Amino acid sequence: MRFDQHTIVLLLRPAGAPELPQDAADLLENAHLAHQAGLVEQGAVLAAGPFVDHDDEQIRGVAVLSVDPAMARELFHDDPAVRAGQLVAHVFSWMVPEGNVRFENVPVPRSMLEVAAGD
């Protein structure tokens, strides 16, 4: 059997992450979304999004990448939320049977305003 290998980045909120005023947190969230959208446009990120309704609030989101783990670490090191200490990126290789998972090229939000618009 053949396998496809993808890179998974699990984004966690670290214990002791600095508290930010709401306006600074909003700006950082927009910068994080813009960074993610840029990685999608480059073809590095195949899918990404936050987790909701879960038991562990430290676990914030996940991204599936088309690049190797070393490149994923570099790309997420540049994520503004990671650089600000609000998120930590844990990188894994993920193998699935060939063709088992497919990703469509769909637009992703670049800001919370786009998320709120719902279109």
JSON list of C-alpha atoms in Angstrom, two decimals:
[
{"chain": "A", "resi": 1, "resn": "MET", "atom": "CA", "xyz": [0.00, 0.00, 0.00]},
{"chain": "A", "resi": 2, "resn": "ARG", "atom": "CA", "xyz": [1.18, 3.51, -0.77]},
{"chain": "A", "resi": 3, "resn": "PHE", "atom": "CA", "xyz": [0.87, 6.42, 1.64]},
{"chain": "A", "resi": 4, "resn": "ASP", "atom": "CA", "xyz": [0.62, 10.18, 1.37]},
{"chain": "A", "resi": 5, "resn": "GLN", "atom": "CA", "xyz": [2.61, 12.09, 3.94]},
{"chain": "A", "resi": 6, "resn": "HIS", "atom": "CA", "xyz": [1.50, 15.49, 5.19]},
{"chain": "A", "resi": 7, "resn": "THR", "atom": "CA", "xyz": [2.84, 17.73, 7.91]},
{"chain": "A", "resi": 8, "resn": "ILE", "atom": "CA", "xyz": [0.51, 18.65, 10.77]},
{"chain": "A", "resi": 9, "resn": "VAL", "atom": "CA", "xyz": [1.00, 21.73, 12.93]},
{"chain": "A", "resi": 10, "resn": "LEU", "atom": "CA", "xyz": [-0.92, 21.71, 16.18]},
{"chain": "A", "resi": 11, "resn": "LEU", "atom": "CA", "xyz": [-1.21, 25.19, 17.68]},
{"chain": "A", "resi": 12, "resn": "LEU", "atom": "CA", "xyz": [-1.33, 25.36, 21.47]},
{"chain": "A", "resi": 13, "resn": "ARG", "atom": "CA", "xyz": [-1.71, 28.26, 23.85]},
{"chain": "A", "resi": 14, "resn": "PRO", "atom": "CA", "xyz": [1.20, 27.91, 26.26]},
{"chain": "A", "resi": 15, "resn": "ALA", "atom": "CA", "xyz": [0.78, 28.12, 30.01]},
{"chain": "A", "resi": 16, "resn": "GLY", "atom": "CA", "xyz": [1.74, 31.58, 31.12]},
{"chain": "A", "resi": 17, "resn": "ALA", "atom": "CA", "xyz": [1.07, 33.22, 27.75]},
{"chain": "A", "resi": 18, "resn": "PRO", "atom": "CA", "xyz": [1.04, 36.98, 28.28]},
{"chain": "A", "resi": 19, "resn": "GLU", "atom": "CA", "xyz": [-2.39, 38.56, 28.69]},
{"chain": "A", "resi": 20, "resn": "LEU", "atom": "CA", "xyz": [-3.07, 41.20, 26.06]},
{"chain": "A", "resi": 21, "resn": "PRO", "atom": "CA", "xyz": [-5.51, 44.10, 26.01]},
{"chain": "A", "resi": 22, "resn": "GLN", "atom": "CA", "xyz": [-8.45, 43.31, 23.71]},
{"chain": "A", "resi": 23, "resn": "ASP", "atom": "CA", "xyz": [-7.33, 45.73, 20.97]},
{"chain": "A", "resi": 24, "resn": "ALA", "atom": "CA", "xyz": [-3.83, 44.20, 20.91]},
{"chain": "A", "resi": 25, "resn": "ALA", "atom": "CA", "xyz": [-5.31, 40.66, 20.91]},
{"chain": "A", "resi": 26, "resn": "ASP", "atom": "CA", "xyz": [-7.56, 41.60, 17.97]},
{"chain": "A", "resi": 27, "resn": "LEU", "atom": "CA", "xyz": [-4.63, 43.01, 15.99]},
{"chain": "A", "resi": 28, "resn": "LEU", "atom": "CA", "xyz": [-2.58, 39.90, 16.71]},
{"chain": "A", "resi": 29, "resn": "GLU", "atom": "CA", "xyz": [-5.44, 37.61, 15.63]},
{"chain": "A", "resi": 30, "resn": "ASN", "atom": "CA", "xyz": [-5.73, 39.52, 12.34]},
{"chain": "A", "resi": 31, "resn": "ALA", "atom": "CA", "xyz": [-1.97, 39.26, 11.79]},
{"chain": "A", "resi": 32, "resn": "HIS", "atom": "CA", "xyz": [-2.15, 35.51, 12.51]},
{"chain": "A", "resi": 33, "resn": "LEU", "atom": "CA", "xyz": [-5.00, 35.04, 10.01]},
{"chain": "A", "resi": 34, "resn": "ALA", "atom": "CA", "xyz": [-3.18, 37.08, 7.36]},
{"chain": "A", "resi": 35, "resn": "HIS", "atom": "CA", "xyz": [-0.06, 34.95, 7.89]},
{"chain": "A", "resi": 36, "resn": "GLN", "atom": "CA", "xyz": [-2.08, 31.75, 7.52]},
{"chain": "A", "resi": 37, "resn": "ALA", "atom": "CA", "xyz": [-3.80, 33.06, 4.38]},
{"chain": "A", "resi": 38, "resn": "GLY", "atom": "CA", "xyz": [-0.40, 33.90, 2.90]},
{"chain": "A", "resi": 39, "resn": "LEU", "atom": "CA", "xyz": [0.77, 30.33, 3.53]},
{"chain": "A", "resi": 40, "resn": "VAL", "atom": "CA", "xyz": [-2.37, 29.02, 1.82]},
{"chain": "A", "resi": 41, "resn": "GLU", "atom": "CA", "xyz": [-1.73, 31.29, -1.18]},
{"chain": "A", "resi": 42, "resn": "GLN", "atom": "CA", "xyz": [1.86, 29.99, -1.38]},
{"chain": "A", "resi": 43, "resn": "GLY", "atom": "CA", "xyz": [0.52, 26.41, -1.42]},
{"chain": "A", "resi": 44, "resn": "ALA", "atom": "CA", "xyz": [2.25, 25.50, 1.85]},
{"chain": "A", "resi": 45, "resn": "VAL", "atom": "CA", "xyz": [-0.94, 25.17, 3.91]},
{"chain": "A", "resi": 46, "resn": "LEU", "atom": "CA", "xyz": [-3.60, 22.82, 2.57]},
{"chain": "A", "resi": 47, "resn": "ALA", "atom": "CA", "xyz": [-6.14, 23.33, 5.37]},
{"chain": "A", "resi": 48, "resn": "ALA", "atom": "CA", "xyz": [-6.20, 25.16, 8.69]},
{"chain": "A", "resi": 49, "resn": "GLY", "atom": "CA", "xyz": [-8.61, 26.24, 11.34]},
{"chain": "A", "resi": 50, "resn": "PRO", "atom": "CA", "xyz": [-9.41, 26.57, 15.02]},
{"chain": "A", "resi": 51, "resn": "PHE", "atom": "CA", "xyz": [-10.82, 23.90, 17.30]},
{"chain": "A", "resi": 52, "resn": "VAL", "atom": "CA", "xyz": [-14.16, 24.58, 18.99]},
{"chain": "A", "resi": 53, "resn": "ASP", "atom": "CA", "xyz": [-16.20, 22.74, 21.63]},
{"chain": "A", "resi": 54, "resn": "HIS", "atom": "CA", "xyz": [-13.28, 20.79, 23.02]},
{"chain": "A", "resi": 55, "resn": "ASP", "atom": "CA", "xyz": [-12.09, 19.72, 26.45]},
{"chain": "A", "resi": 56, "resn": "ASP", "atom": "CA", "xyz": [-8.66, 21.36, 26.43]},
{"chain": "A", "resi": 57, "resn": "GLU", "atom": "CA", "xyz": [-8.55, 25.13, 25.97]},
{"chain": "A", "resi": 58, "resn": "GLN", "atom": "CA", "xyz": [-4.80, 25.01, 25.38]},
{"chain": "A", "resi": 59, "resn": "ILE", "atom": "CA", "xyz": [-5.41, 23.30, 22.04]},
{"chain": "A", "resi": 60, "resn": "ARG", "atom": "CA", "xyz": [-6.27, 26.17, 19.70]},
{"chain": "A", "resi": 61, "resn": "GLY", "atom": "CA", "xyz": [-5.99, 25.03, 16.08]},
{"chain": "A", "resi": 62, "resn": "VAL", "atom": "CA", "xyz": [-4.47, 22.80, 13.43]},
{"chain": "A", "resi": 63, "resn": "ALA", "atom": "CA", "xyz": [-2.92, 23.19, 10.01]},
{"chain": "A", "resi": 64, "resn": "VAL", "atom": "CA", "xyz": [-2.15, 20.56, 7.38]},
{"chain": "A", "resi": 65, "resn": "LEU", "atom": "CA", "xyz": [0.83, 21.43, 5.22]},
{"chain": "A", "resi": 66, "resn": "SER", "atom": "CA", "xyz": [2.32, 20.24, 1.95]},
{"chain": "A", "resi": 67, "resn": "VAL", "atom": "CA", "xyz": [5.88, 20.98, 3.08]},
{"chain": "A", "resi": 68, "resn": "ASP", "atom": "CA", "xyz": [8.30, 18.93, 5.16]},
{"chain": "A", "resi": 69, "resn": "PRO", "atom": "CA", "xyz": [8.39, 19.33, 8.95]},
{"chain": "A", "resi": 70, "resn": "ALA", "atom": "CA", "xyz": [11.55, 21.45, 8.95]},
{"chain": "A", "resi": 71, "resn": "MET", "atom": "CA", "xyz": [9.96, 23.96, 6.56]},
{"chain": "A", "resi": 72, "resn": "ALA", "atom": "CA", "xyz": [6.73, 23.92, 8.60]},
{"chain": "A", "resi": 73, "resn": "ARG", "atom": "CA", "xyz": [8.72, 24.84, 11.71]},
{"chain": "A", "resi": 74, "resn": "GLU", "atom": "CA", "xyz": [10.29, 27.77, 9.85]},
{"chain": "A", "resi": 75, "resn": "LEU", "atom": "CA", "xyz": [6.96, 28.98, 8.49]},
{"chain": "A", "resi": 76, "resn": "PHE", "atom": "CA", "xyz": [5.22, 28.85, 11.85]},
{"chain": "A", "resi": 77, "resn": "HIS", "atom": "CA", "xyz": [8.18, 30.42, 13.63]},
{"chain": "A", "resi": 78, "resn": "ASP", "atom": "CA", "xyz": [7.23, 33.52, 11.60]},
{"chain": "A", "resi": 79, "resn": "ASP", "atom": "CA", "xyz": [3.55, 33.39, 12.65]},
{"chain": "A", "resi": 80, "resn": "PRO", "atom": "CA", "xyz": [2.88, 36.63, 14.57]},
{"chain": "A", "resi": 81, "resn": "ALA", "atom": "CA", "xyz": [0.95, 34.79, 17.31]},
{"chain": "A", "resi": 82, "resn": "VAL", "atom": "CA", "xyz": [3.84, 32.36, 17.79]},
{"chain": "A", "resi": 83, "resn": "ARG", "atom": "CA", "xyz": [6.37, 35.18, 17.85]},
{"chain": "A", "resi": 84, "resn": "ALA", "atom": "CA", "xyz": [4.25, 37.01, 20.46]},
{"chain": "A", "resi": 85, "resn": "GLY", "atom": "CA", "xyz": [4.17, 33.94, 22.71]},
{"chain": "A", "resi": 86, "resn": "GLN", "atom": "CA", "xyz": [0.40, 33.46, 22.34]},
{"chain": "A", "resi": 87, "resn": "LEU", "atom": "CA", "xyz": [0.74, 30.17, 20.46]},
{"chain": "A", "resi": 88, "resn": "VAL", "atom": "CA", "xyz": [3.29, 27.37, 20.25]},
{"chain": "A", "resi": 89, "resn": "ALA", "atom": "CA", "xyz": [3.54, 25.22, 17.12]},
{"chain": "A", "resi": 90, "resn": "HIS", "atom": "CA", "xyz": [3.98, 21.45, 17.53]},
{"chain": "A", "resi": 91, "resn": "VAL", "atom": "CA", "xyz": [4.94, 19.78, 14.24]},
{"chain": "A", "resi": 92, "resn": "PHE", "atom": "CA", "xyz": [4.21, 16.17, 13.22]},
{"chain": "A", "resi": 93, "resn": "SER", "atom": "CA", "xyz": [4.38, 14.01, 10.11]},
{"chain": "A", "resi": 94, "resn": "TRP", "atom": "CA", "xyz": [1.07, 12.33, 9.24]},
{"chain": "A", "resi": 95, "resn": "MET", "atom": "CA", "xyz": [0.72, 9.37, 6.94]},
{"chain": "A", "resi": 96, "resn": "VAL", "atom": "CA", "xyz": [-2.58, 8.28, 5.40]},
{"chain": "A", "resi": 97, "resn": "PRO", "atom": "CA", "xyz": [-3.34, 5.76, 2.67]},
{"chain": "A", "resi": 98, "resn": "GLU", "atom": "CA", "xyz": [-2.70, 7.35, -0.72]},
{"chain": "A", "resi": 99, "resn": "GLY", "atom": "CA", "xyz": [-5.71, 9.38, -1.89]},
{"chain": "A", "resi": 100, "resn": "ASN", "atom": "CA", "xyz": [-7.55, 8.95, 1.42]},
{"chain": "A", "resi": 101, "resn": "VAL", "atom": "CA", "xyz": [-7.58, 12.70, 2.13]},
{"chain": "A", "resi": 102, "resn": "ARG", "atom": "CA", "xyz": [-8.11, 15.37, -0.52]},
{"chain": "A", "resi": 103, "resn": "PHE", "atom": "CA", "xyz": [-7.85, 19.12, -0.12]},
{"chain": "A", "resi": 104, "resn": "GLU", "atom": "CA", "xyz": [-9.74, 21.67, -2.19]},
{"chain": "A", "resi": 105, "resn": "ASN", "atom": "CA", "xyz": [-8.42, 25.12, -3.00]},
{"chain": "A", "resi": 106, "resn": "VAL", "atom": "CA", "xyz": [-10.84, 27.40, -1.14]},
{"chain": "A", "resi": 107, "resn": "PRO", "atom": "CA", "xyz": [-10.38, 30.96, 0.08]},
{"chain": "A", "resi": 108, "resn": "VAL", "atom": "CA", "xyz": [-9.47, 31.50, 3.72]},
{"chain": "A", "resi": 109, "resn": "PRO", "atom": "CA", "xyz": [-10.10, 34.59, 5.86]},
{"chain": "A", "resi": 110, "resn": "ARG", "atom": "CA", "xyz": [-7.35, 37.18, 6.16]},
{"chain": "A", "resi": 111, "resn": "SER", "atom": "CA", "xyz": [-8.98, 38.94, 9.14]},
{"chain": "A", "resi": 112, "resn": "MET", "atom": "CA", "xyz": [-11.66, 38.62, 11.80]},
{"chain": "A", "resi": 113, "resn": "LEU", "atom": "CA", "xyz": [-13.77, 41.04, 9.75]},
{"chain": "A", "resi": 114, "resn": "GLU", "atom": "CA", "xyz": [-13.85, 38.46, 6.93]},
{"chain": "A", "resi": 115, "resn": "VAL", "atom": "CA", "xyz": [-14.71, 35.73, 9.44]},
{"chain": "A", "resi": 116, "resn": "ALA", "atom": "CA", "xyz": [-17.58, 37.82, 10.81]},
{"chain": "A", "resi": 117, "resn": "ALA", "atom": "CA", "xyz": [-18.90, 38.56, 7.31]},
{"chain": "A", "resi": 118, "resn": "GLY", "atom": "CA", "xyz": [-19.54, 34.86, 6.84]},
{"chain": "A", "resi": 119, "resn": "ASP", "atom": "CA", "xyz": [-19.17, 34.95, 3.05]}
]
